[in-house]
Amino acid sequence: MNEKLLERLEAYEKTCFALGHAMGILSYDGNTSAPPKSAIVRGETMGELSRMSYELTTGPEAVKLLEDLEAAKDTLDPVTRRKAVLMRRIFDETDCIPVDEYVEYVKQREESEHVWKTAKQTNDFKLFEPYLQKMFDYARKFALYRAPDKDPYTTQLDSFEKGLTAEKCDKFFGDLKKRLVPIAAKAAEKSADIDVGPISVPFPVEKQKLLSDYLMDVIGLDKERCALGETEHPFTTDFSKYDVRITTHYYETMPAASMYSVIHEGGHALYELGIGDDIALGMLGSGVSMAIHESQSRFYENIVGRSEAFCELVLPKMKEIFSPLLDGVDVKTFWKMVTKVQPSLVRTEADEVTYCLHIMIRYELEKKMMSGELKAGDLPGEWNRLYKEYLGIDVPSDKEGVLQDVHWSEGLIGYFPSYAIGSAYGAQYLKEMGKEFDVWEAVRSGNIAKISAWLENKIWRHGKMIDPCELFESICGPLDANVFADYLEQKYI
Ligand SMILES: [Zn+2]
């Protein structure tokens, strides 16, 4: 009997995969090479594909399959049992939303992202304001459909990180803030006289592309399965462990921006490329959560990529590529430049220390938007006020302020905390890894594969097999903001 059941499950997974694949390619194309007005038609197509996906996951066949799987639970292998659990979650999350509302939301989301791009380019918050409000309204409405008795923001957090609540976030950010604010102030003071002049002159984009290529090799990305594209706001899309796309944005006078984007997105890609072969093509075959994902990307970007050992490893090749631009820059100087701490306007360009302050601001704002305490029209003013309070800086324009991130325009509300939690996870991995081998020696000698093998074994190969909090705690124990603060203090003070 189970054989037939497994065949039905496999067929279901194949169709889900095909729809996800098609939508992913469209979205990747829209964010990279498609012309701006393609968004009008893409929205319609995405709406139709989403309808098909909705009908597939909530239709009578899926319901029957799910019921049969649940009835046969005790006779199923662990992988299939896990699939049934995830299917139930997806069904419950989707089925409570009326299909027409969902399809309308997907269309609006496409449009919102398109309008955000224009608004950002032209520094026109008013243009984006109604769309932004709509994205929050949808998030709140859908969260209440999903869990009528729960705080809608917690429901949103939980959808990105199973088990995460606003209460846990408050505790984490509260502990972190106490330590981070003084560390950031001291670190900024200490690095005030670091001159980043040598990496702020024009570095030809063609040569920066060579650097990207080299960095992909250094961190061990398999180019047969991973390709690099260009976009406004770098991201990673995975279709399977056989096709992962990373992106970057080249700024002529900021070579470090693209350098660290490639390493960051490369970290996301390594996770996807390292999913176990046994689960690669089914519904368990991708990263388990946003925070676990960000913990990989930020581990490679900051803990590995912004270590002195990594600078020692890559600087000779960089000197060769950009000759003569880096002549006379030694390892220590280069490392100081790429770890300079300075309060800044733009999150994606923030240093490792002040980065989480940017996240705290977004966390506070989206929590208040979800509760209705704030409206979209209040956001620019509140944004600017918090930047003054947390980072001590004035925001000169919405373009460099509230319009800077793509997330809210795409309905990704409750996503931002993942970046900070992921950063903190990374510091705890480092602590555990250090008990087994000399991490810096591995980096210095170019043996990044040793680090990757550790992460692959503990995290990547499991895909969605284990829930994120359980997975993390099985490796590192409970999340502890102080381990992250200790790491920053040791590195920067
Ligand atoms: Zn990321």
CSV table of C-alpha atoms and ligand atoms in Angstrom, one decimal:
chain,number,residue,atom,x,y,z
A,1,MET,CA,0.0,0.0,0.0
A,2,ASN,CA,2.8,2.4,0.9
A,3,GLU,CA,4.4,2.0,-2.5
A,4,LYS,CA,1.4,3.5,-4.2
A,5,LEU,CA,1.3,6.2,-1.6
A,6,LEU,CA,5.0,7.1,-2.2
A,7,GLU,CA,4.4,7.2,-5.9
A,8,ARG,CA,1.5,9.7,-5.4
A,9,LEU,CA,3.7,11.8,-3.1
A,10,GLU,CA,6.5,11.8,-5.7
A,11,ALA,CA,4.2,12.9,-8.4
A,12,TYR,CA,2.9,15.7,-6.2
A,13,GLU,CA,6.4,16.9,-5.3
A,14,LYS,CA,7.4,16.9,-9.0
A,15,THR,CA,4.5,19.2,-9.9
A,16,CYS,CA,5.2,21.5,-6.9
A,17,PHE,CA,8.8,21.6,-7.9
A,18,ALA,CA,8.0,22.5,-11.5
A,19,LEU,CA,5.8,25.4,-10.5
A,20,GLY,CA,8.3,26.7,-8.0
A,21,HIS,CA,11.0,26.3,-10.7
A,22,ALA,CA,9.0,28.3,-13.2
A,23,MET,CA,8.1,31.1,-10.8
A,24,GLY,CA,11.7,31.2,-9.5
A,25,ILE,CA,13.1,31.7,-13.0
A,26,LEU,CA,10.6,34.4,-13.8
A,27,SER,CA,11.4,36.2,-10.6
A,28,TYR,CA,15.2,35.9,-11.1
A,29,ASP,CA,14.9,37.1,-14.7
A,30,GLY,CA,12.7,40.1,-13.5
A,31,ASN,CA,15.4,41.0,-11.0
A,32,THR,CA,18.4,40.7,-13.3
A,33,SER,CA,18.1,41.2,-17.1
A,34,ALA,CA,14.4,41.7,-18.0
A,35,PRO,CA,13.4,45.2,-19.1
A,36,PRO,CA,11.5,47.3,-16.5
A,37,LYS,CA,8.0,47.1,-18.2
A,38,SER,CA,8.1,43.3,-18.2
A,39,ALA,CA,6.8,43.5,-14.7
A,40,ILE,CA,3.3,44.3,-16.0
A,41,VAL,CA,2.9,40.9,-17.8
A,42,ARG,CA,5.1,39.0,-15.3
A,43,GLY,CA,2.6,40.0,-12.5
A,44,GLU,CA,-0.2,38.3,-14.5
A,45,THR,CA,1.8,35.2,-15.1
A,46,MET,CA,3.0,34.9,-11.6
A,47,GLY,CA,-0.6,35.4,-10.5
A,48,GLU,CA,-1.7,32.4,-12.7
A,49,LEU,CA,1.2,30.2,-11.6
A,50,SER,CA,0.4,31.0,-7.9
A,51,ARG,CA,-3.2,30.1,-8.5
A,52,MET,CA,-2.0,26.7,-9.9
A,53,SER,CA,0.3,26.3,-6.9
A,54,TYR,CA,-2.5,27.2,-4.5
A,55,GLU,CA,-4.9,24.8,-6.1
A,56,LEU,CA,-2.3,22.1,-6.1
A,57,THR,CA,-1.4,22.4,-2.4
A,58,THR,CA,-5.0,22.8,-1.2
A,59,GLY,CA,-7.0,20.8,-3.8
A,60,PRO,CA,-8.9,17.5,-3.1
A,61,GLU,CA,-6.0,15.3,-4.4
A,62,ALA,CA,-3.5,17.0,-2.0
A,63,VAL,CA,-6.0,16.7,0.9
A,64,LYS,CA,-6.5,13.0,0.2
A,65,LEU,CA,-2.7,12.4,-0.1
A,66,LEU,CA,-2.1,14.2,3.1
A,67,GLU,CA,-4.8,12.3,4.9
A,68,ASP,CA,-3.4,9.0,3.6
A,69,LEU,CA,0.1,9.9,4.6
A,70,GLU,CA,-1.1,10.9,8.1
A,71,ALA,CA,-3.1,7.7,8.5
A,72,ALA,CA,0.0,5.6,7.5
A,73,LYS,CA,2.3,7.7,9.7
A,74,ASP,CA,3.7,4.9,11.8
A,75,THR,CA,4.7,2.8,8.8
A,76,LEU,CA,6.5,5.6,7.0
A,77,ASP,CA,10.3,6.2,6.8
A,78,PRO,CA,11.5,9.3,8.6
A,79,VAL,CA,12.0,11.4,5.4
A,80,THR,CA,8.4,10.7,4.3
A,81,ARG,CA,7.0,11.3,7.7
A,82,ARG,CA,8.8,14.7,7.8
A,83,LYS,CA,7.3,15.5,4.4
A,84,ALA,CA,3.8,14.8,5.7
A,85,VAL,CA,4.5,17.3,8.6
A,86,LEU,CA,5.6,20.0,6.2
A,87,MET,CA,2.8,19.4,3.8
A,88,ARG,CA,0.3,19.8,6.7
A,89,ARG,CA,2.0,23.1,7.6
A,90,ILE,CA,1.8,24.4,4.1
A,91,PHE,CA,-1.7,23.3,3.7
A,92,ASP,CA,-2.8,24.9,6.9
A,93,GLU,CA,-1.0,28.2,6.0
A,94,THR,CA,-2.5,28.3,2.5
A,95,ASP,CA,-5.9,26.9,2.9
A,96,CYS,CA,-7.2,29.5,5.3
A,97,ILE,CA,-6.6,32.3,2.7
A,98,PRO,CA,-9.4,32.7,0.1
A,99,VAL,CA,-7.9,32.0,-3.3
A,100,ASP,CA,-8.9,35.2,-5.0
A,101,GLU,CA,-7.4,37.3,-2.2
A,102,TYR,CA,-4.2,35.3,-2.5
A,103,VAL,CA,-3.9,35.7,-6.3
A,104,GLU,CA,-4.6,39.4,-6.0
A,105,TYR,CA,-1.9,39.7,-3.3
A,106,VAL,CA,0.7,38.0,-5.6
A,107,LYS,CA,-0.2,40.5,-8.4
A,108,GLN,CA,0.0,43.5,-6.0
A,109,ARG,CA,3.3,42.3,-4.7
A,110,GLU,CA,4.8,42.2,-8.2
A,111,GLU,CA,3.5,45.7,-8.8
A,112,SER,CA,4.7,46.9,-5.4
A,113,GLU,CA,8.2,45.7,-6.1
A,114,HIS,CA,8.2,47.5,-9.4
A,115,VAL,CA,6.9,50.7,-7.9
A,116,TRP,CA,9.5,50.5,-5.1
A,117,LYS,CA,12.3,50.4,-7.7
A,118,THR,CA,11.0,53.6,-9.4
A,119,ALA,CA,10.4,55.3,-6.0
A,120,LYS,CA,13.9,54.5,-4.8
A,121,GLN,CA,15.5,55.7,-8.1
A,122,THR,CA,13.5,59.0,-8.0
A,123,ASN,CA,13.5,59.4,-4.2
A,124,ASP,CA,9.7,59.5,-4.2
A,125,PHE,CA,8.4,57.9,-1.0
A,126,LYS,CA,4.8,59.2,-1.7
A,127,LEU,CA,4.7,57.1,-4.9
A,128,PHE,CA,5.5,53.9,-2.9
A,129,GLU,CA,3.5,54.7,0.3
A,130,PRO,CA,0.1,53.2,-0.7
A,131,TYR,CA,1.8,50.0,-1.9
A,132,LEU,CA,3.9,49.7,1.3
A,133,GLN,CA,0.7,50.1,3.4
A,134,LYS,CA,-1.0,47.5,1.3
A,135,MET,CA,1.9,45.0,1.8
A,136,PHE,CA,1.6,45.4,5.6
A,137,ASP,CA,-2.2,45.2,5.4
A,138,TYR,CA,-2.0,41.9,3.6
A,139,ALA,CA,0.6,40.6,6.0
A,140,ARG,CA,-1.6,41.4,9.0
A,141,LYS,CA,-4.7,40.1,7.3
A,142,PHE,CA,-3.1,36.8,6.2
A,143,ALA,CA,-1.5,36.3,9.6
A,144,LEU,CA,-4.9,36.7,11.3
A,145,TYR,CA,-6.4,34.1,8.8
A,146,ARG,CA,-3.6,31.7,9.8
A,147,ALA,CA,-3.8,32.2,13.5
A,148,PRO,CA,-6.7,34.4,14.6
A,149,ASP,CA,-5.8,34.3,18.3
A,150,LYS,CA,-2.1,35.0,17.9
A,151,ASP,CA,-0.2,38.3,17.6
A,152,PRO,CA,0.1,38.8,13.8
A,153,TYR,CA,3.8,39.8,14.0
A,154,THR,CA,4.6,36.5,15.8
A,155,THR,CA,2.8,34.6,13.1
A,156,GLN,CA,5.0,36.4,10.5
A,157,LEU,CA,8.2,35.7,12.4
A,158,ASP,CA,7.2,32.0,12.8
A,159,SER,CA,6.7,31.7,9.0
A,160,PHE,CA,10.3,32.6,8.4
A,161,GLU,CA,11.7,30.9,11.5
A,162,LYS,CA,9.6,28.1,13.0
A,163,GLY,CA,9.3,28.8,16.7
A,164,LEU,CA,10.4,32.4,16.8
A,165,THR,CA,8.1,34.8,18.7
A,166,ALA,CA,8.1,38.6,19.2
A,167,GLU,CA,8.8,37.8,22.9
A,168,LYS,CA,12.0,35.8,22.0
A,169,CYS,CA,13.0,38.6,19.6
A,170,ASP,CA,12.5,41.2,22.3
A,171,LYS,CA,14.7,39.3,24.7
A,172,PHE,CA,17.4,38.7,22.1
A,173,PHE,CA,17.5,42.3,20.8
A,174,GLY,CA,17.3,43.6,24.4
A,175,ASP,CA,20.4,41.6,25.5
A,176,LEU,CA,22.2,42.5,22.3
A,177,LYS,CA,21.4,46.2,22.5
A,178,LYS,CA,22.9,46.5,26.0
A,179,ARG,CA,26.2,45.1,24.8
A,180,LEU,CA,26.2,46.3,21.2
A,181,VAL,CA,25.6,50.0,21.6
A,182,PRO,CA,28.8,50.6,23.7
A,183,ILE,CA,30.9,48.1,21.6
A,184,ALA,CA,29.8,50.0,18.4
A,185,ALA,CA,30.7,53.4,20.0
A,186,LYS,CA,34.2,52.2,21.1
A,187,ALA,CA,34.9,50.4,17.9
A,188,ALA,CA,33.9,53.4,15.8
A,189,GLU,CA,36.2,55.6,17.9
A,190,LYS,CA,39.1,53.1,17.6
A,191,SER,CA,38.8,52.9,13.8
A,192,ALA,CA,38.1,56.6,13.3
A,193,ASP,CA,41.5,57.3,11.7
A,194,ILE,CA,41.6,54.3,9.4
A,195,ASP,CA,41.9,55.6,5.9
A,196,VAL,CA,39.9,53.7,3.3
A,197,GLY,CA,41.3,55.9,0.5
A,198,PRO,CA,43.1,53.0,-1.2
A,199,ILE,CA,39.9,51.0,-1.7
A,200,SER,CA,37.7,54.1,-2.6
A,201,VAL,CA,39.3,54.9,-5.9
A,202,PRO,CA,37.9,53.6,-9.2
A,203,PHE,CA,38.5,49.9,-9.5
A,204,PRO,CA,37.5,48.9,-13.1
A,205,VAL,CA,34.3,46.8,-13.1
A,206,GLU,CA,35.8,44.4,-15.6
A,207,LYS,CA,38.5,43.6,-13.1
A,208,GLN,CA,36.0,43.4,-10.2
A,209,LYS,CA,34.3,40.7,-12.3
A,210,LEU,CA,37.6,38.7,-12.3
A,211,LEU,CA,37.7,39.1,-8.5
A,212,SER,CA,34.2,37.7,-8.2
A,213,ASP,CA,35.2,34.7,-10.3
A,214,TYR,CA,38.3,34.1,-8.1
A,215,LEU,CA,36.3,34.5,-4.9
A,216,MET,CA,33.7,31.9,-6.0
A,217,ASP,CA,36.6,29.5,-6.4
A,218,VAL,CA,38.2,30.4,-3.0
A,219,ILE,CA,35.0,29.6,-1.1
A,220,GLY,CA,34.5,26.5,-3.2
A,221,LEU,CA,31.4,27.2,-5.3
A,222,ASP,CA,30.9,24.7,-8.0
A,223,LYS,CA,30.4,26.7,-11.2
A,224,GLU,CA,28.7,23.8,-12.9
A,225,ARG,CA,25.9,24.3,-10.5
A,226,CYS,CA,26.2,28.0,-9.5
A,227,ALA,CA,26.1,31.1,-11.6
A,228,LEU,CA,26.6,34.8,-10.8
A,229,GLY,CA,24.4,37.6,-12.2
A,230,GLU,CA,24.0,41.3,-11.6
A,231,THR,CA,21.2,43.1,-9.9
A,232,GLU,CA,20.3,46.3,-7.9
A,233,HIS,CA,20.0,44.5,-4.6
A,234,PRO,CA,22.0,41.3,-4.4
A,235,PHE,CA,20.2,38.1,-3.6
A,236,THR,CA,20.4,34.3,-4.1
A,237,THR,CA,17.8,32.1,-5.8
A,238,ASP,CA,17.9,28.4,-5.7
A,239,PHE,CA,16.0,26.0,-7.9
A,240,SER,CA,17.7,22.9,-6.6
A,241,LYS,CA,21.2,21.9,-5.6
A,242,TYR,CA,21.9,21.6,-9.3
A,243,ASP,CA,21.0,25.3,-10.1
A,244,VAL,CA,21.7,28.1,-7.7
A,245,ARG,CA,22.0,31.7,-8.8
A,246,ILE,CA,23.8,34.4,-6.9
A,247,THR,CA,23.9,38.1,-7.8
A,248,THR,CA,26.0,41.1,-7.1
A,249,HIS,CA,26.1,44.8,-7.8
A,250,TYR,CA,29.3,46.5,-8.9
A,251,TYR,CA,30.2,50.0,-7.7
A,252,GLU,CA,33.3,51.3,-9.4
A,253,THR,CA,34.7,53.1,-6.3
A,254,MET,CA,33.6,50.5,-3.8
A,255,PRO,CA,35.2,47.2,-4.8
A,256,ALA,CA,34.6,45.8,-1.3
A,257,ALA,CA,30.8,46.1,-1.7
A,258,SER,CA,30.7,43.6,-4.5
A,259,MET,CA,33.5,41.5,-3.0
A,260,TYR,CA,31.5,40.9,0.2
A,261,SER,CA,28.2,40.5,-1.7
A,262,VAL,CA,29.7,37.7,-3.6
A,263,ILE,CA,31.0,36.0,-0.5
A,264,HIS,CA,27.7,36.6,1.3
A,265,GLU,CA,25.5,35.3,-1.5
A,266,GLY,CA,28.1,32.5,-2.0
A,267,GLY,CA,27.4,31.5,1.6
A,268,HIS,CA,23.7,31.1,0.8
A,269,ALA,CA,24.6,29.2,-2.3
A,270,LEU,CA,27.0,26.8,-0.5
A,271,TYR,CA,24.1,25.8,1.9
A,272,GLU,CA,21.8,25.0,-1.0
A,273,LEU,CA,24.6,23.2,-3.0
A,274,GLY,CA,25.3,21.1,0.1
A,275,ILE,CA,21.9,19.6,0.6
A,276,GLY,CA,22.1,15.8,0.9
A,277,ASP,CA,21.6,13.9,-2.4
A,278,ASP,CA,18.9,11.7,-0.8
A,279,ILE,CA,16.6,14.7,-0.3
A,280,ALA,CA,17.7,17.0,-3.0
A,281,LEU,CA,14.7,17.1,-5.3
A,282,GLY,CA,11.8,16.8,-3.0
A,283,MET,CA,10.2,19.2,-0.6
A,284,LEU,CA,13.0,18.8,1.9
A,285,GLY,CA,15.6,19.9,-0.6
A,286,SER,CA,16.4,23.4,0.4
A,287,GLY,CA,17.5,25.5,3.4
A,288,VAL,CA,15.3,25.2,6.4
A,289,SER,CA,14.8,28.8,7.5
A,290,MET,CA,15.9,32.4,6.9
A,291,ALA,CA,18.0,32.7,10.0
A,292,ILE,CA,19.8,29.5,9.4
A,293,HIS,CA,20.3,30.7,5.8
A,294,GLU,CA,21.6,34.1,7.0
A,295,SER,CA,23.8,32.4,9.5
A,296,GLN,CA,25.6,30.7,6.6
A,297,SER,CA,25.9,33.8,4.4
A,298,ARG,CA,27.0,36.1,7.2
A,299,PHE,CA,29.4,33.5,8.5
A,300,TYR,CA,31.3,33.4,5.2
A,301,GLU,CA,31.0,37.2,4.7
A,302,ASN,CA,32.0,38.4,8.1
A,303,ILE,CA,33.5,35.7,10.3
A,304,VAL,CA,35.6,34.2,7.5
A,305,GLY,CA,35.7,37.0,4.9
A,306,ARG,CA,36.4,39.8,7.2
A,307,SER,CA,39.1,37.9,9.2
A,308,GLU,CA,42.7,38.9,9.0
A,309,ALA,CA,43.5,35.3,7.9
A,310,PHE,CA,41.2,35.7,4.9
A,311,CYS,CA,42.8,39.0,3.9
A,312,GLU,CA,46.1,37.3,4.0
A,313,LEU,CA,44.8,34.6,1.7
A,314,VAL,CA,43.2,36.8,-1.0
A,315,LEU,CA,45.3,40.0,-1.0
A,316,PRO,CA,48.1,38.7,-3.2
A,317,LYS,CA,45.6,37.7,-5.9
A,318,MET,CA,43.7,41.0,-5.6
A,319,LYS,CA,47.0,42.9,-6.0
A,320,GLU,CA,47.6,40.9,-9.2
A,321,ILE,CA,44.1,41.6,-10.6
A,322,PHE,CA,44.0,45.3,-9.8
A,323,SER,CA,47.7,46.1,-10.3
A,324,PRO,CA,49.0,48.7,-9.5
A,325,LEU,CA,46.0,49.9,-7.4
A,326,LEU,CA,46.8,47.9,-4.2
A,327,ASP,CA,50.6,48.2,-4.4
A,328,GLY,CA,51.9,49.2,-1.0
A,329,VAL,CA,48.8,48.0,0.9
A,330,ASP,CA,49.8,45.3,3.4
A,331,VAL,CA,47.5,42.6,5.0
A,332,LYS,CA,47.0,44.5,8.2
A,333,THR,CA,46.1,47.7,6.5
A,334,PHE,CA,43.7,45.9,4.1
A,335,TRP,CA,42.1,44.1,7.0
A,336,LYS,CA,41.7,47.3,8.9
A,337,MET,CA,40.0,48.9,5.9
A,338,VAL,CA,37.5,46.2,5.4
A,339,THR,CA,36.7,46.0,9.1
A,340,LYS,CA,36.4,49.8,9.7
A,341,VAL,CA,33.5,50.5,12.0
A,342,GLN,CA,31.5,53.6,11.2
A,343,PRO,CA,27.8,54.4,11.7
A,344,SER,CA,26.3,54.6,8.2
A,345,LEU,CA,23.0,55.1,6.4
A,346,VAL,CA,22.7,51.9,4.3
A,347,ARG,CA,22.3,48.5,5.9
A,348,THR,CA,23.9,46.5,3.1
A,349,GLU,CA,27.0,48.6,3.4
A,350,ALA,CA,27.2,48.5,7.2
A,351,ASP,CA,30.1,47.1,9.0
A,352,GLU,CA,29.8,43.9,11.1
A,353,VAL,CA,29.4,45.8,14.4
A,354,THR,CA,26.8,48.4,13.5
A,355,TYR,CA,24.9,46.1,11.2
A,356,CYS,CA,22.6,44.7,13.9
A,357,LEU,CA,21.6,48.3,14.9
A,358,HIS,CA,20.1,48.7,11.4
A,359,ILE,CA,18.2,45.5,12.0
A,360,MET,CA,16.9,46.6,15.4
A,361,ILE,CA,15.4,49.8,13.7
A,362,ARG,CA,13.6,47.7,11.1
A,363,TYR,CA,12.4,45.3,13.8
A,364,GLU,CA,10.9,48.0,15.9
A,365,LEU,CA,9.2,49.7,12.9
A,366,GLU,CA,7.7,46.5,11.4
A,367,LYS,CA,6.4,45.4,14.7
A,368,LYS,CA,4.6,48.7,15.1
A,369,MET,CA,3.3,48.6,11.5
A,370,MET,CA,1.9,45.2,12.2
A,371,SER,CA,0.2,46.3,15.3
A,372,GLY,CA,-1.3,49.3,13.6
A,373,GLU,CA,0.5,51.7,15.8
A,374,LEU,CA,2.3,53.1,12.8
A,375,LYS,CA,1.0,53.8,9.2
A,376,ALA,CA,3.2,53.7,6.1
A,377,GLY,CA,3.1,57.5,6.0
A,378,ASP,CA,4.7,57.6,9.5
A,379,LEU,CA,7.7,55.5,8.4
A,380,PRO,CA,10.1,58.1,6.9
A,381,GLY,CA,9.9,60.3,10.0
A,382,GLU,CA,10.2,57.3,12.4
A,383,TRP,CA,13.0,55.8,10.4
A,384,ASN,CA,15.0,59.0,10.5
A,385,ARG,CA,14.4,59.5,14.2
A,386,LEU,CA,15.6,56.0,15.1
A,387,TYR,CA,18.7,56.4,12.9
A,388,LYS,CA,19.6,59.5,14.9
A,389,GLU,CA,18.9,57.7,18.2
A,390,TYR,CA,20.7,54.4,17.4
A,391,LEU,CA,23.4,55.4,15.0
A,392,GLY,CA,23.7,59.1,15.7
A,393,ILE,CA,23.3,60.1,12.0
A,394,ASP,CA,20.9,62.2,10.0
A,395,VAL,CA,19.2,60.7,7.0
A,396,PRO,CA,19.4,63.1,4.1
A,397,SER,CA,16.9,61.4,1.8
A,398,ASP,CA,14.3,58.5,1.8
A,399,LYS,CA,16.3,56.9,-1.0
A,400,GLU,CA,19.1,56.3,1.6
A,401,GLY,CA,16.5,55.9,4.3
A,402,VAL,CA,13.2,54.0,4.4
A,403,LEU,CA,13.3,53.2,0.6
A,404,GLN,CA,16.7,51.4,0.7
A,405,ASP,CA,15.6,47.8,1.2
A,406,VAL,CA,13.5,45.6,-1.2
A,407,HIS,CA,12.0,43.4,1.6
A,408,TRP,CA,8.9,45.3,2.6
A,409,SER,CA,8.0,45.9,-1.1
A,410,GLU,CA,8.0,42.1,-1.6
A,411,GLY,CA,5.8,41.5,1.5
A,412,LEU,CA,8.8,40.1,3.4
A,413,ILE,CA,7.7,41.3,6.8
A,414,GLY,CA,9.3,39.6,9.8
A,415,TYR,CA,12.3,38.7,7.8
A,416,PHE,CA,14.8,41.3,9.1
A,417,PRO,CA,15.3,39.7,12.5
A,418,SER,CA,16.8,36.7,10.7
A,419,TYR,CA,19.8,38.7,9.7
A,420,ALA,CA,20.7,39.5,13.4
A,421,ILE,CA,19.8,36.1,14.7
A,422,GLY,CA,21.8,34.6,11.8
A,423,SER,CA,24.8,36.7,12.7
A,424,ALA,CA,24.6,35.6,16.4
A,425,TYR,CA,24.2,31.9,15.3
A,426,GLY,CA,27.5,32.3,13.3
A,427,ALA,CA,29.4,33.4,16.4
A,428,GLN,CA,28.2,30.3,18.1
A,429,TYR,CA,29.2,28.0,15.2
A,430,LEU,CA,32.7,29.6,15.4
A,431,LYS,CA,33.0,28.8,19.1
A,432,GLU,CA,32.0,25.1,18.5
A,433,MET,CA,34.1,24.8,15.4
A,434,GLY,CA,37.1,26.1,17.3
A,435,LYS,CA,36.8,23.2,19.7
A,436,GLU,CA,37.5,20.8,16.8
A,437,PHE,CA,40.2,22.6,14.7
A,438,ASP,CA,42.1,25.8,14.2
A,439,VAL,CA,39.6,27.8,12.1
A,440,TRP,CA,42.0,30.7,11.3
A,441,GLU,CA,44.7,28.3,10.2
A,442,ALA,CA,42.2,26.7,7.8
A,443,VAL,CA,41.3,30.1,6.4
A,444,ARG,CA,44.9,31.3,6.1
A,445,SER,CA,46.0,28.2,4.3
A,446,GLY,CA,43.0,28.4,1.8
A,447,ASN,CA,41.4,25.3,3.3
A,448,ILE,CA,37.9,26.8,3.4
A,449,ALA,CA,36.7,23.3,2.5
A,450,LYS,CA,37.4,22.2,6.1
A,451,ILE,CA,35.0,24.8,7.4
A,452,SER,CA,32.5,24.0,4.7
A,453,ALA,CA,32.7,20.3,5.5
A,454,TRP,CA,31.9,21.1,9.2
A,455,LEU,CA,28.8,23.1,8.2
A,456,GLU,CA,27.8,20.6,5.6
A,457,ASN,CA,27.8,17.8,8.1
A,458,LYS,CA,26.0,19.7,10.8
A,459,ILE,CA,23.6,21.8,8.8
A,460,TRP,CA,23.5,21.7,5.0
A,461,ARG,CA,22.9,18.1,4.3
A,462,HIS,CA,19.8,18.0,6.4
A,463,GLY,CA,17.9,20.5,4.3
A,464,LYS,CA,14.4,20.9,5.8
A,465,MET,CA,14.6,17.6,7.7
A,466,ILE,CA,14.9,19.3,11.2
A,467,ASP,CA,13.2,22.5,12.4
A,468,PRO,CA,15.6,25.4,12.7
A,469,CYS,CA,15.7,26.0,16.5
A,470,GLU,CA,16.1,22.3,17.2
A,471,LEU,CA,18.9,22.1,14.5
A,472,PHE,CA,20.7,25.0,15.9
A,473,GLU,CA,20.4,23.9,19.6
A,474,SER,CA,21.6,20.4,18.8
A,475,ILE,CA,24.9,22.0,17.5
A,476,CYS,CA,25.4,25.0,19.8
A,477,GLY,CA,22.9,25.0,22.7
A,478,PRO,CA,20.5,27.9,23.1
A,479,LEU,CA,20.8,31.1,21.2
A,480,ASP,CA,22.9,33.5,23.3
A,481,ALA,CA,23.4,37.2,22.3
A,482,ASN,CA,26.4,37.4,24.6
A,483,VAL,CA,28.5,34.9,22.6
A,484,PHE,CA,28.0,37.2,19.5
A,485,ALA,CA,28.8,40.3,21.6
A,486,ASP,CA,32.0,38.5,23.0
A,487,TYR,CA,33.1,37.7,19.5
A,488,LEU,CA,32.6,41.3,18.3
A,489,GLU,CA,34.4,42.7,21.4
A,490,GLN,CA,37.3,40.4,20.9
A,491,LYS,CA,37.6,41.3,17.2
A,492,TYR,CA,37.0,45.1,17.4
A,493,ILE,CA,37.9,46.4,20.8
B,1,ZN,ZN,21.5,37.1,2.8
